Amino acid sequence: MRMYLRYPYVGIIQIRLRVETKKFPLSRLKASSPIFIYGFIIQPEVGDSKKKFCYIENRMYLCYSVMEYIRLEKRSKYHIYPEAEEENMKVSTLLEGLEYTCCQGSTEQEVTTVVYDSRKVEENSLFICIRGAVVDGHKFVPDVIEKGAKTLIVEEEVEAPSDVTVIKVADTRYAMAFISAAYFGHPAKELKTIGITGTKGKTTTTYMVKSILENAGYKVGLIGTIEAIIGDKHIPAHNTTPESYLVQEYFRKMADAGCDCVVMEVSSQGLMLHRTAGIPFEIGIFTNLGRDHIGPNEHKDFDDYKRCKGLLFKQCKLGIANVDDKYFKDVFKGSTCKIETFGFSPEADLRAENVELVSRPGYLGVAYHVAGVMDFDVEIDVPGKFSVYNSLTAISVCRHFQVPVEMIKDALKKAKVKGRIEMIKVSDDFTLMIDYAHNAMSLESLLTTLKEYNPKRLVCLFGCGGNRSKDRRFEMGEVSGRLADLTIITSDNPRFEEPQDIINDIKIGIAKTDGKYVEICDRKEAIKYAIEHGEPGDVIVLAGKGHEDYQEICGVKHPMDERVLIKEVLEELKEK
C-alpha cells in the first residue's frame, strides 16, 4: 500500500522505495504527490550533505532516500494518509541500454522481482536463464512459469504461454548485469567505485585502501575474496567477484548505508562472465599478472587471461598500473582510460626508493621512501617487496581522494588482512604465519621475500586444490622444493579427487629440485609436525588456506580453520 505525503512546498527530485532484498521502483512520480510509508523516523542531513540527502525509514525495514533537504522544524507540516496501490517496474525500464528482441508478450509487463535462481521465483518474477558450468537455466523454464514468472530473458528459443513475455539477448549474463543495475536503481552512480584486478595482491590492497579512506573519514564498502563489508555487517564470500545481481544488491545496500565509495576485487573470471559489466568504475587498478586460472573451468589460455584482465580498463575513468610488470602494456592494450603508474622503476609516477627490511623479535616489516608525485617515508607491518607494491597501490588510489600523508601512514600501520602474512604466536623461538598463497607465482613471491630475512630454516607447508589444473601442483612443488629448506606436503581442498593423488602430483614438481620434504595427508597432523619440529630462528609458513575456514571434500565444506587447528595442536602438546 502507498501512503501520500502532502506539504506546502515541492522540491522532491526522486524517491526510491527499498526493502531488504527487493526493490520496488516507483516511476512517473508527480512532485506534488511524493510517496512514503506511515510511521517512519525522519533523520535530517544523514548521508551526503552536498546532495541534500535525507534518509527516512520505518520499523518494518522499508527504507527511502529522498533527494531533498528536509528541515527538522518543518516536520509538523507533513500529513500522512493511506492511498493508492504499489507500482511495479516494467520490463522496458529494466532493458534500457540493452540490445534485445521481444519474441512474444509485451515490454510493458510489470515485474515484482528479478531472479536467476529458479527456486526464488514468485508471481510476476522476471527470470534470467543463465548457462552455468554445470546447469543451464533454460531447462527450468517450465518450472518457473508454473511458479508465476511472467518474463523470461533467454539466449535460445523456449516454449512459453502467450501471457509470458520472452526477451531474447545475445548473452544472458551480460544482460543480467544491466537488468540488475536498473532493478536496484543504478546504485553505482551514487558511489565512487574502485576495482582492483591482478593475479596477486588484490585482497591485501583492498583492505589497505579501505583502511586509509576510513582513516580519512570516508565510509567505505568492500567486496572481495574473503567477504563483503557493508557498514558493520560482514558477509562471507563465495566468489572473489560475486554474480552481477549480488554486486548490484551490495551496491544498493552500501549506498543506503551512507557509503561514499566501494573498493572491490575484480577477478578475471568476474570480467569474463560479465559480473561487473556496466559498472562506471572511478578507478581501475592493475597489480600484476602471472600464469594462473588457466584450465577447463577457467581461461582457455594465457592470452585469454590477459584479455579478460584488460576489460576493466575499458570501463574505468582512471587506470593505475604496476609499471614493473612485464605484461603491463599487454593488459592496457586498447584501454580507454587515463593511465597512471606505480612501482620501483624511475618511469613510475609514484615509486618506492631506499627499501629496507625491518626485523625485530616477533616482527617482520618493511620501510621505504615514497617518491614521484608524493614525497614521504613509510613503514608497514607486513614483510617483503610485494608489501611495498600493495601499499604503493593503495597510496596511488588514496591520493585521488586527497587523503593527508599522516593519515595514509597511520592507516597503513593499522591495516591487517586475515590469512595474508598473518602472524600466529606459537613460540618465542620461531615464527609461524598463515598465508593464502595458492599458486606458484604467489608462493614464489612469499618464499623469496621471507628468505631475504635470513631465517635459520624456511619451512613451507601446503597442498593443492582438487579438480584444478595439474600444472599448478607441479609448479608449486618445484617452487617450494627450490626455495624452502623443508616442505611439508599435505591436503588442501581435495574436492572430488583423492588427496594422495594430488600429493603425488606435487611430489613430481619437488623431484625436479634437491628440496627435502615430508608428506602428511592430514592437515592438522601436518601442522602439528611443523610446530613440534620448529627450531630457533625458523620461519614456518602454512600456505594455501589463508582466510578459509573449511575444507571441501566431495562437494561438502567441512569446518576447518587453521587458527583453530593451531590452538588445538598447542593444547595437545601442552598435555604431553
Coordinates of C-alpha atoms in Angstrom, one line a residue:
M1 CA 0.0 0.0 0.0
R2 CA 1.1 3.5 -0.8
M3 CA 0.9 6.5 1.5
Y4 CA 1.0 10.0 0.3
L5 CA 2.7 12.9 2.0
R6 CA 1.3 16.4 1.5
Y7 CA 3.2 19.5 2.4
P8 CA 3.2 23.2 1.4
Y9 CA 6.2 23.2 -1.0
V10 CA 7.6 20.9 -3.6
G11 CA 11.3 20.1 -4.0
I12 CA 11.5 16.4 -4.5
I13 CA 13.7 15.2 -7.3
Q14 CA 13.5 11.4 -6.8
I15 CA 12.1 8.9 -4.4
R16 CA 13.0 5.2 -4.3
L17 CA 11.3 2.6 -2.2
R18 CA 13.5 -0.3 -1.0
V19 CA 13.1 -3.4 1.0
E20 CA 15.8 -5.7 2.5
T21 CA 16.1 -8.0 -0.6
K22 CA 13.7 -6.4 -3.1
K23 CA 13.3 -3.1 -4.8
F24 CA 10.0 -1.7 -5.9
P25 CA 10.9 1.3 -8.2
L26 CA 8.2 4.0 -8.3
S27 CA 8.1 5.6 -11.7
R28 CA 6.1 8.6 -13.1
L29 CA 6.1 10.4 -9.8
K30 CA 4.5 13.8 -9.5
A31 CA 6.3 16.3 -7.4
S32 CA 3.1 17.3 -5.8
S33 CA 2.4 13.7 -4.5
P34 CA 5.6 12.0 -3.3
I35 CA 5.3 8.6 -1.8
F36 CA 6.1 7.5 1.8
I37 CA 5.1 4.8 4.3
Y38 CA 3.2 5.5 7.5
G39 CA 5.2 5.5 10.8
F40 CA 8.7 6.5 9.8
I41 CA 11.5 8.2 11.5
I42 CA 12.9 11.3 9.8
Q43 CA 16.7 11.7 10.1
P44 CA 17.7 15.1 8.6
E45 CA 21.1 15.5 7.0
V46 CA 22.2 11.9 7.1
G47 CA 24.4 10.9 4.3
D48 CA 25.9 13.2 1.7
S49 CA 25.0 16.7 2.8
K50 CA 26.3 18.1 -0.5
K51 CA 23.5 16.3 -2.3
K52 CA 21.0 17.2 0.4
F53 CA 20.2 13.6 1.2
C54 CA 17.8 12.7 4.0
Y55 CA 17.2 9.1 4.9
I56 CA 13.7 8.1 6.0
E57 CA 13.0 4.7 7.3
N58 CA 10.4 2.9 9.4
R59 CA 10.5 0.0 11.8
M60 CA 9.3 -2.5 9.2
Y61 CA 12.7 -2.3 7.3
L62 CA 11.2 -0.2 4.5
C63 CA 13.8 2.3 3.5
Y64 CA 13.6 5.5 1.5
S65 CA 16.1 8.1 0.2
V66 CA 14.6 11.5 -0.6
M67 CA 16.8 13.9 -2.6
E68 CA 15.6 16.9 -0.7
Y69 CA 16.8 18.9 2.2
I70 CA 14.1 18.5 4.9
R71 CA 14.4 20.9 7.8
L72 CA 13.7 19.4 11.1
E73 CA 11.4 22.3 12.1
K74 CA 9.1 21.7 9.2
R75 CA 8.3 18.1 10.2
S76 CA 5.0 19.1 11.8
K77 CA 3.7 20.4 8.4
Y78 CA 3.7 16.8 6.9
H79 CA 0.5 14.9 6.9
I80 CA 0.3 11.2 6.0
Y81 CA -2.7 9.2 5.0
P82 CA -3.2 5.9 3.1
E83 CA -3.9 5.8 -0.6
A84 CA -3.4 4.0 -3.9
E85 CA -1.6 0.8 -4.9
E86 CA 2.1 -0.1 -5.3
E87 CA 3.5 0.5 -8.7
N88 CA 6.0 -2.1 -10.1
M89 CA 8.8 -1.7 -12.6
K90 CA 8.2 -2.5 -16.2
V91 CA 10.3 -4.8 -18.4
S92 CA 11.1 -1.9 -20.8
T93 CA 12.8 0.0 -17.9
L94 CA 14.9 -2.9 -16.9
L95 CA 16.1 -3.4 -20.5
E96 CA 17.3 0.1 -21.1
G97 CA 20.7 0.2 -22.8
L98 CA 20.5 -3.5 -23.9
E99 CA 20.0 -4.9 -27.4
Y100 CA 17.2 -7.4 -27.4
T101 CA 14.4 -9.0 -29.3
C102 CA 10.9 -9.3 -27.8
C103 CA 9.9 -12.7 -29.1
Q104 CA 6.4 -12.6 -27.5
G105 CA 4.4 -10.7 -25.0
S106 CA 4.9 -7.0 -24.1
T107 CA 7.8 -5.0 -22.6
E108 CA 5.1 -3.2 -20.6
Q109 CA 4.8 -6.3 -18.5
E110 CA 5.2 -5.4 -14.8
V111 CA 8.0 -7.1 -12.7
T112 CA 8.0 -7.7 -9.0
T113 CA 11.4 -9.4 -8.7
V114 CA 14.4 -10.2 -10.8
V115 CA 15.6 -13.8 -10.3
Y116 CA 18.3 -16.1 -11.8
D117 CA 17.8 -18.9 -9.3
S118 CA 14.6 -20.9 -10.2
R119 CA 14.0 -21.7 -6.5
K120 CA 13.3 -18.0 -5.8
V121 CA 10.7 -17.3 -8.5
E122 CA 7.4 -15.9 -7.4
E123 CA 4.3 -14.3 -9.1
N124 CA 5.3 -11.8 -11.8
S125 CA 9.1 -12.5 -11.5
L126 CA 11.5 -11.8 -14.3
F127 CA 13.6 -15.0 -14.7
I128 CA 17.1 -14.8 -16.3
C129 CA 18.2 -18.1 -18.0
I130 CA 21.9 -18.4 -17.1
R131 CA 24.1 -21.1 -18.7
G132 CA 26.3 -22.3 -15.9
A133 CA 29.3 -24.7 -15.9
V134 CA 27.0 -27.4 -14.7
V135 CA 23.4 -26.3 -15.1
D136 CA 21.6 -24.4 -17.9
G137 CA 18.8 -22.1 -16.7
H138 CA 16.8 -22.6 -19.9
K139 CA 15.9 -26.1 -18.6
F140 CA 14.0 -24.6 -15.8
V141 CA 11.6 -22.6 -17.9
P142 CA 8.6 -24.9 -17.4
D143 CA 9.2 -24.8 -13.6
V144 CA 9.5 -21.0 -13.3
I145 CA 6.4 -20.4 -15.4
E146 CA 4.4 -22.7 -13.1
K147 CA 5.7 -20.7 -10.2
G148 CA 4.4 -17.5 -11.7
A149 CA 7.2 -16.0 -13.7
K150 CA 5.8 -13.7 -16.4
T151 CA 9.0 -12.6 -18.1
L152 CA 11.9 -14.7 -19.4
I153 CA 15.3 -13.5 -20.5
V154 CA 16.8 -16.1 -22.8
E155 CA 19.6 -16.9 -25.3
E156 CA 17.7 -19.5 -27.2
E157 CA 14.1 -20.2 -28.3
V158 CA 11.8 -21.5 -25.5
E159 CA 8.2 -22.6 -25.3
A160 CA 6.0 -20.4 -23.1
P161 CA 2.3 -19.5 -22.7
S162 CA 1.2 -16.4 -24.6
D163 CA 0.8 -14.4 -21.4
V164 CA 4.6 -14.8 -20.7
T165 CA 6.9 -12.1 -22.2
V166 CA 10.0 -13.7 -23.7
I167 CA 13.1 -11.5 -24.4
K168 CA 16.0 -12.9 -26.4
V169 CA 19.5 -11.5 -25.9
A170 CA 22.9 -12.5 -27.2
D171 CA 24.3 -13.2 -23.6
T172 CA 22.1 -13.5 -20.6
R173 CA 25.0 -13.0 -18.2
Y174 CA 25.7 -9.7 -19.8
A175 CA 22.0 -8.8 -19.8
M176 CA 21.8 -9.7 -16.1
A177 CA 24.4 -7.1 -15.2
F178 CA 22.4 -4.3 -16.7
I179 CA 19.0 -5.6 -15.6
S180 CA 20.3 -5.9 -12.0
A181 CA 21.7 -2.4 -12.1
A182 CA 18.3 -1.0 -13.3
Y183 CA 16.4 -3.1 -10.8
F184 CA 18.4 -1.7 -7.8
G185 CA 18.2 1.9 -9.1
H186 CA 21.8 2.1 -10.6
P187 CA 23.4 2.3 -7.2
A188 CA 27.0 2.5 -8.6
K189 CA 26.2 6.0 -9.8
E190 CA 25.8 7.0 -6.1
L191 CA 29.3 5.6 -5.2
K192 CA 32.9 6.1 -6.2
T193 CA 33.8 2.6 -7.3
I194 CA 37.4 1.3 -7.2
G195 CA 38.1 -2.0 -8.9
I196 CA 41.4 -3.9 -8.4
T197 CA 42.5 -6.7 -10.7
G198 CA 45.7 -8.8 -10.9
T199 CA 46.9 -12.3 -10.1
K200 CA 48.0 -11.5 -6.6
G201 CA 47.8 -8.6 -4.2
K202 CA 44.1 -7.8 -4.7
T203 CA 42.8 -8.7 -1.3
T204 CA 45.5 -7.1 0.7
T205 CA 45.3 -3.9 -1.4
T206 CA 41.5 -3.6 -1.0
Y207 CA 41.9 -3.7 2.8
M208 CA 44.7 -1.2 2.7
V209 CA 42.6 1.2 0.6
K210 CA 39.6 0.7 2.9
S211 CA 41.8 1.4 6.0
I212 CA 43.3 4.6 4.5
L213 CA 40.0 6.1 3.3
E214 CA 38.2 5.3 6.5
N215 CA 41.0 6.8 8.5
A216 CA 40.3 10.0 6.4
G217 CA 36.6 10.0 7.3
Y218 CA 35.1 8.2 4.2
K219 CA 32.6 5.4 4.7
V220 CA 33.8 2.5 2.5
G221 CA 32.1 -0.7 1.3
L222 CA 34.2 -3.7 0.3
I223 CA 33.6 -6.7 -2.0
G224 CA 36.3 -9.4 -2.2
T225 CA 37.7 -12.9 -1.8
I226 CA 37.2 -13.0 1.9
E227 CA 33.9 -11.1 2.4
A228 CA 31.7 -8.2 1.6
I229 CA 31.6 -5.4 4.2
I230 CA 28.6 -3.1 4.4
G231 CA 28.8 -0.8 7.4
D232 CA 29.2 -3.1 10.4
K233 CA 27.9 -6.1 8.5
H234 CA 30.4 -8.8 7.2
I235 CA 29.1 -11.2 4.7
P236 CA 31.3 -14.3 3.9
A237 CA 32.2 -14.5 0.2
H238 CA 31.7 -17.5 -2.2
N239 CA 33.5 -15.9 -5.2
T240 CA 36.1 -13.2 -5.4
T241 CA 33.7 -11.2 -7.6
P242 CA 30.0 -12.2 -7.0
E243 CA 27.3 -12.6 -9.7
S244 CA 26.3 -9.2 -11.1
Y245 CA 22.9 -9.3 -9.3
L246 CA 24.6 -9.7 -5.9
V247 CA 27.2 -7.0 -6.8
Q248 CA 24.3 -4.6 -7.5
E249 CA 22.4 -5.6 -4.4
Y250 CA 25.5 -4.9 -2.3
F251 CA 26.0 -1.6 -4.0
R252 CA 22.4 -0.7 -3.2
K253 CA 22.8 -1.6 0.5
M254 CA 26.1 0.3 0.6
A255 CA 24.5 3.5 -0.9
D256 CA 21.6 3.2 1.5
A257 CA 24.0 2.7 4.4
G258 CA 25.6 6.1 3.5
C259 CA 28.8 4.7 1.9
D260 CA 30.8 7.2 -0.2
C261 CA 32.7 4.6 -2.1
V262 CA 33.4 0.9 -2.6
V263 CA 36.6 -0.9 -3.2
M264 CA 36.2 -4.3 -4.8
E265 CA 38.3 -7.2 -6.2
V266 CA 37.7 -7.7 -9.8
S267 CA 38.7 -11.2 -10.9
S268 CA 39.4 -12.3 -14.5
Q269 CA 36.5 -14.8 -14.1
G270 CA 34.3 -12.0 -13.0
L271 CA 35.2 -9.9 -16.0
M272 CA 34.9 -12.8 -18.4
L273 CA 31.4 -13.7 -17.0
H274 CA 30.3 -10.0 -17.2
R275 CA 29.7 -9.8 -13.4
T276 CA 31.0 -6.2 -13.5
A277 CA 29.6 -5.2 -16.9
G278 CA 28.2 -1.7 -17.0
I279 CA 29.7 -0.5 -13.7
P280 CA 31.1 3.0 -14.1
F281 CA 34.4 2.5 -12.2
E282 CA 36.1 5.6 -11.0
I283 CA 39.5 3.9 -10.7
G284 CA 40.7 0.6 -12.0
I285 CA 43.9 -1.0 -10.6
F286 CA 46.3 -3.5 -12.2
T287 CA 48.6 -5.1 -9.7
N288 CA 50.4 -7.8 -11.7
L289 CA 49.9 -10.8 -13.9
G290 CA 51.1 -14.4 -13.6
R291 CA 50.2 -17.7 -15.2
D292 CA 47.2 -18.8 -13.2
H293 CA 43.5 -19.6 -13.5
I294 CA 44.1 -21.5 -16.8
G295 CA 42.1 -24.7 -17.2
P296 CA 38.9 -26.4 -18.2
N297 CA 36.7 -24.4 -15.9
E298 CA 38.7 -21.1 -16.1
H299 CA 40.5 -19.5 -19.0
K300 CA 41.3 -21.4 -22.1
D301 CA 44.9 -20.0 -22.3
F302 CA 47.1 -17.2 -21.0
D303 CA 46.2 -14.8 -23.8
D304 CA 42.5 -15.1 -22.8
Y305 CA 43.5 -14.5 -19.2
K306 CA 45.4 -11.3 -20.2
R307 CA 42.5 -10.1 -22.4
C308 CA 40.0 -10.5 -19.6
K309 CA 42.1 -8.6 -17.1
G310 CA 42.3 -5.7 -19.7
L311 CA 38.5 -5.4 -19.8
L312 CA 38.5 -3.4 -16.6
F313 CA 40.4 -0.6 -18.3
K314 CA 37.8 -0.2 -20.9
Q315 CA 35.2 0.8 -18.3
C316 CA 37.0 3.0 -15.8
K317 CA 37.9 6.7 -15.9
L318 CA 41.4 6.2 -14.4
G319 CA 43.7 3.2 -14.7
I320 CA 46.5 2.8 -12.2
A321 CA 49.1 0.2 -13.1
N322 CA 52.2 -1.6 -11.9
V323 CA 54.7 -0.4 -14.5
D324 CA 57.2 -3.0 -13.4
D325 CA 55.0 -5.9 -14.5
K326 CA 56.2 -7.3 -17.9
Y327 CA 52.6 -7.7 -19.1
F328 CA 51.5 -4.1 -18.2
K329 CA 51.4 -3.0 -21.8
D330 CA 49.6 -6.1 -22.9
V331 CA 46.8 -5.7 -20.3
F332 CA 46.3 -2.0 -21.2
K333 CA 46.2 -2.6 -24.9
G334 CA 43.0 -1.0 -26.2
S335 CA 42.3 0.7 -22.8
T336 CA 40.1 3.8 -22.9
C337 CA 41.1 5.3 -19.6
K338 CA 43.7 7.8 -18.4
I339 CA 46.7 5.9 -17.1
E340 CA 49.0 6.5 -14.0
T341 CA 51.7 4.1 -12.8
F342 CA 53.5 2.9 -9.7
G343 CA 56.5 0.7 -9.0
F344 CA 60.2 0.7 -8.5
S345 CA 61.0 1.9 -12.0
P346 CA 62.2 5.5 -12.4
E347 CA 59.4 5.8 -15.0
A348 CA 56.7 5.2 -12.4
D349 CA 54.6 8.2 -11.4
L350 CA 54.6 7.0 -7.8
R351 CA 57.7 5.0 -6.9
A352 CA 59.4 3.3 -3.9
E353 CA 63.0 4.1 -3.1
N354 CA 65.5 3.1 -0.4
V355 CA 63.7 0.0 0.7
E356 CA 64.8 -1.5 4.0
L357 CA 63.7 -4.8 5.6
V358 CA 62.8 -4.3 9.2
S359 CA 63.3 -7.3 11.6
R360 CA 62.8 -7.3 15.3
P361 CA 61.9 -10.1 17.8
G362 CA 58.4 -11.3 16.7
Y363 CA 58.2 -8.7 13.9
L364 CA 58.9 -8.6 10.2
G365 CA 58.2 -5.4 8.2
V366 CA 59.5 -3.1 5.5
A367 CA 60.2 0.6 5.3
Y368 CA 60.8 2.8 2.2
H369 CA 60.6 6.3 0.8
V370 CA 57.6 7.3 -1.4
A371 CA 58.9 9.4 -4.3
G372 CA 57.5 10.9 -7.6
V373 CA 54.1 12.6 -7.3
M374 CA 54.3 12.2 -3.5
D375 CA 57.2 12.5 -1.1
F376 CA 57.3 10.8 2.4
D377 CA 58.7 7.9 4.4
V378 CA 56.5 4.9 5.3
E379 CA 56.8 1.7 7.3
I380 CA 54.5 -1.3 7.0
D381 CA 54.0 -4.2 9.4
V382 CA 54.0 -6.7 6.6
P383 CA 57.3 -8.1 5.2
G384 CA 58.6 -8.0 1.7
K385 CA 58.8 -6.4 -1.6
F386 CA 55.2 -7.4 -2.5
S387 CA 54.0 -5.4 0.5
V388 CA 55.7 -2.4 -1.0
Y389 CA 53.7 -2.9 -4.2
N390 CA 50.5 -3.4 -2.3
S391 CA 51.0 -0.3 -0.2
L392 CA 52.1 1.8 -3.3
T393 CA 48.9 0.7 -5.0
A394 CA 46.8 1.9 -2.0
I395 CA 48.7 5.2 -1.8
S396 CA 48.2 5.7 -5.6
V397 CA 44.4 5.4 -5.1
C398 CA 44.1 7.4 -2.0
R399 CA 45.9 10.4 -3.2
H400 CA 43.0 11.0 -5.6
F401 CA 40.8 11.3 -2.5
Q402 CA 43.1 14.0 -1.1
V403 CA 44.0 11.9 2.0
P404 CA 46.7 13.7 4.1
V405 CA 50.1 11.9 4.3
E406 CA 50.0 11.4 8.0
M407 CA 46.6 9.7 7.7
I408 CA 48.0 7.4 5.0
K409 CA 51.0 6.4 7.1
D410 CA 48.9 5.8 10.2
A411 CA 46.3 3.7 8.3
L412 CA 49.0 1.5 6.6
K413 CA 50.3 0.6 10.1
K414 CA 46.9 -0.5 11.2
A415 CA 45.8 -2.4 8.0
K416 CA 45.7 -6.2 8.7
V417 CA 44.2 -8.9 6.5
K418 CA 43.1 -12.3 7.7
G419 CA 45.2 -15.0 6.0
R420 CA 47.6 -12.7 4.3
I421 CA 51.0 -12.9 6.1
E422 CA 49.0 -13.4 9.3
M423 CA 51.5 -14.0 12.1
I424 CA 50.3 -16.5 14.8
K425 CA 52.3 -16.5 18.1
V426 CA 53.2 -20.1 18.9
S427 CA 56.8 -19.8 20.2
D428 CA 59.4 -17.3 21.4
D429 CA 61.9 -19.3 19.3
F430 CA 60.4 -19.3 15.8
T431 CA 57.9 -17.5 13.7
L432 CA 54.7 -19.1 12.2
M433 CA 52.4 -17.4 9.7
I434 CA 49.3 -18.2 7.7
D435 CA 49.1 -17.1 4.0
Y436 CA 46.7 -17.6 1.2
A437 CA 49.5 -18.3 -1.4
H438 CA 47.8 -20.9 -3.5
N439 CA 49.6 -20.7 -6.9
A440 CA 53.2 -20.8 -8.0
M441 CA 53.5 -17.1 -8.5
S442 CA 52.3 -16.1 -5.1
L443 CA 54.2 -18.9 -3.3
E444 CA 57.4 -17.9 -5.0
S445 CA 56.9 -14.3 -4.1
L446 CA 56.2 -15.2 -0.5
L447 CA 59.1 -17.6 0.0
T448 CA 61.6 -15.3 -1.8
T449 CA 60.5 -12.5 0.4
L450 CA 60.9 -14.5 3.6
K451 CA 64.3 -15.8 2.6
E452 CA 65.5 -12.2 2.5
Y453 CA 65.1 -12.1 6.3
N454 CA 67.7 -14.9 6.6
P455 CA 65.7 -17.4 8.8
K456 CA 67.6 -20.4 10.1
R457 CA 65.2 -22.6 8.1
L458 CA 62.3 -21.7 5.9
V459 CA 59.6 -24.4 6.3
C460 CA 56.7 -24.4 3.8
L461 CA 53.5 -26.4 4.5
F462 CA 51.0 -26.6 1.6
G463 CA 48.7 -28.7 -0.5
C464 CA 46.8 -28.1 -3.8
G465 CA 43.1 -28.0 -4.6
G466 CA 41.4 -30.8 -6.4
N467 CA 39.7 -30.5 -9.8
R468 CA 42.0 -27.7 -10.8
S469 CA 44.9 -27.6 -13.3
K470 CA 47.7 -30.2 -12.5
D471 CA 50.2 -27.7 -13.7
R472 CA 49.7 -25.7 -10.5
R473 CA 50.7 -28.7 -8.5
F474 CA 53.9 -29.4 -10.4
E475 CA 54.8 -25.7 -10.3
M476 CA 54.1 -25.2 -6.6
G477 CA 56.0 -28.3 -5.8
E478 CA 59.0 -27.1 -7.7
V479 CA 58.9 -23.6 -6.2
S480 CA 58.7 -24.9 -2.6
G481 CA 61.4 -27.6 -3.3
R482 CA 63.7 -24.9 -4.6
L483 CA 63.2 -22.2 -2.0
A484 CA 62.1 -23.9 1.2
D485 CA 64.6 -25.8 3.4
L486 CA 61.8 -28.2 4.3
T487 CA 58.5 -28.8 2.5
I488 CA 55.6 -30.4 4.3
I489 CA 53.1 -31.7 1.7
T490 CA 49.6 -32.1 2.9
S491 CA 45.9 -31.8 1.8
D492 CA 44.1 -28.6 0.8
N493 CA 40.6 -28.8 -0.7
P494 CA 40.7 -32.2 -2.5
R495 CA 37.1 -31.7 -3.7
F496 CA 36.3 -34.8 -5.8
E497 CA 39.9 -36.1 -6.1
E498 CA 41.8 -38.4 -3.8
P499 CA 44.2 -36.3 -1.6
Q500 CA 47.0 -38.7 -2.1
D501 CA 46.8 -38.4 -5.9
I502 CA 47.2 -34.6 -5.5
I503 CA 50.2 -35.1 -3.2
N504 CA 51.8 -37.4 -5.7
D505 CA 51.5 -34.7 -8.4
I506 CA 53.1 -32.1 -6.1
K507 CA 56.0 -34.6 -5.5
I508 CA 56.6 -34.7 -9.3
G509 CA 57.4 -31.0 -9.1
I510 CA 59.6 -31.3 -6.0
A511 CA 61.5 -34.1 -7.6
K512 CA 62.9 -31.5 -10.1
T513 CA 64.8 -30.0 -7.1
D514 CA 67.0 -31.1 -4.3
G515 CA 64.5 -30.0 -1.7
K516 CA 63.7 -32.0 1.4
Y517 CA 60.1 -32.9 2.1
V518 CA 57.8 -35.0 4.2
E519 CA 54.2 -35.9 3.3
I520 CA 51.4 -35.9 5.9
C521 CA 48.0 -36.1 4.3
D522 CA 46.0 -34.9 7.4
R523 CA 46.4 -31.1 7.6
K524 CA 46.1 -30.9 11.4
E525 CA 48.8 -33.6 11.8
A526 CA 51.0 -31.8 9.3
I527 CA 50.7 -28.5 11.3
K528 CA 51.5 -30.5 14.5
Y529 CA 54.6 -31.8 12.9
A530 CA 55.7 -28.3 11.8
I531 CA 55.3 -26.9 15.3
E532 CA 56.8 -29.9 17.1
H533 CA 59.9 -29.8 14.9
G534 CA 60.3 -26.0 14.8
E535 CA 63.8 -24.8 15.6
P536 CA 65.1 -21.4 16.9
G537 CA 65.2 -18.9 14.1
D538 CA 62.8 -20.8 11.8
V539 CA 60.1 -19.2 9.8
I540 CA 57.2 -21.6 9.1
V541 CA 54.6 -20.8 6.5
L542 CA 51.2 -22.5 6.3
A543 CA 50.3 -21.7 2.7
G544 CA 47.2 -22.1 0.6
K545 CA 44.2 -21.9 3.0
G546 CA 44.6 -18.3 4.3
H547 CA 41.3 -16.9 5.4
E548 CA 39.3 -20.1 4.5
D549 CA 37.6 -21.8 7.4
Y550 CA 36.6 -25.0 5.7
Q551 CA 38.0 -28.0 3.8
E552 CA 36.0 -29.0 0.7
I553 CA 35.7 -32.8 0.3
C554 CA 33.4 -34.4 -2.3
G555 CA 31.2 -31.3 -2.6
V556 CA 30.9 -30.8 1.2
K557 CA 32.6 -27.9 3.0
H558 CA 33.7 -29.3 6.4
P559 CA 34.7 -26.7 9.1
M560 CA 38.4 -26.3 9.3
D561 CA 40.2 -23.1 10.3
E562 CA 44.0 -23.2 10.6
R563 CA 43.8 -20.9 13.6
V564 CA 41.6 -23.4 15.4
L565 CA 43.9 -26.3 14.4
I566 CA 47.0 -24.4 15.7
K567 CA 45.2 -23.8 19.1
E568 CA 44.2 -27.5 19.3
V569 CA 47.8 -28.6 18.5
L570 CA 49.3 -26.3 21.1
E571 CA 46.8 -27.6 23.8
E572 CA 47.7 -31.2 22.8
L573 CA 51.4 -30.5 23.0
K574 CA 51.0 -29.0 26.5
E575 CA 49.3 -32.2 27.7
K576 CA 52.3 -34.3 26.7

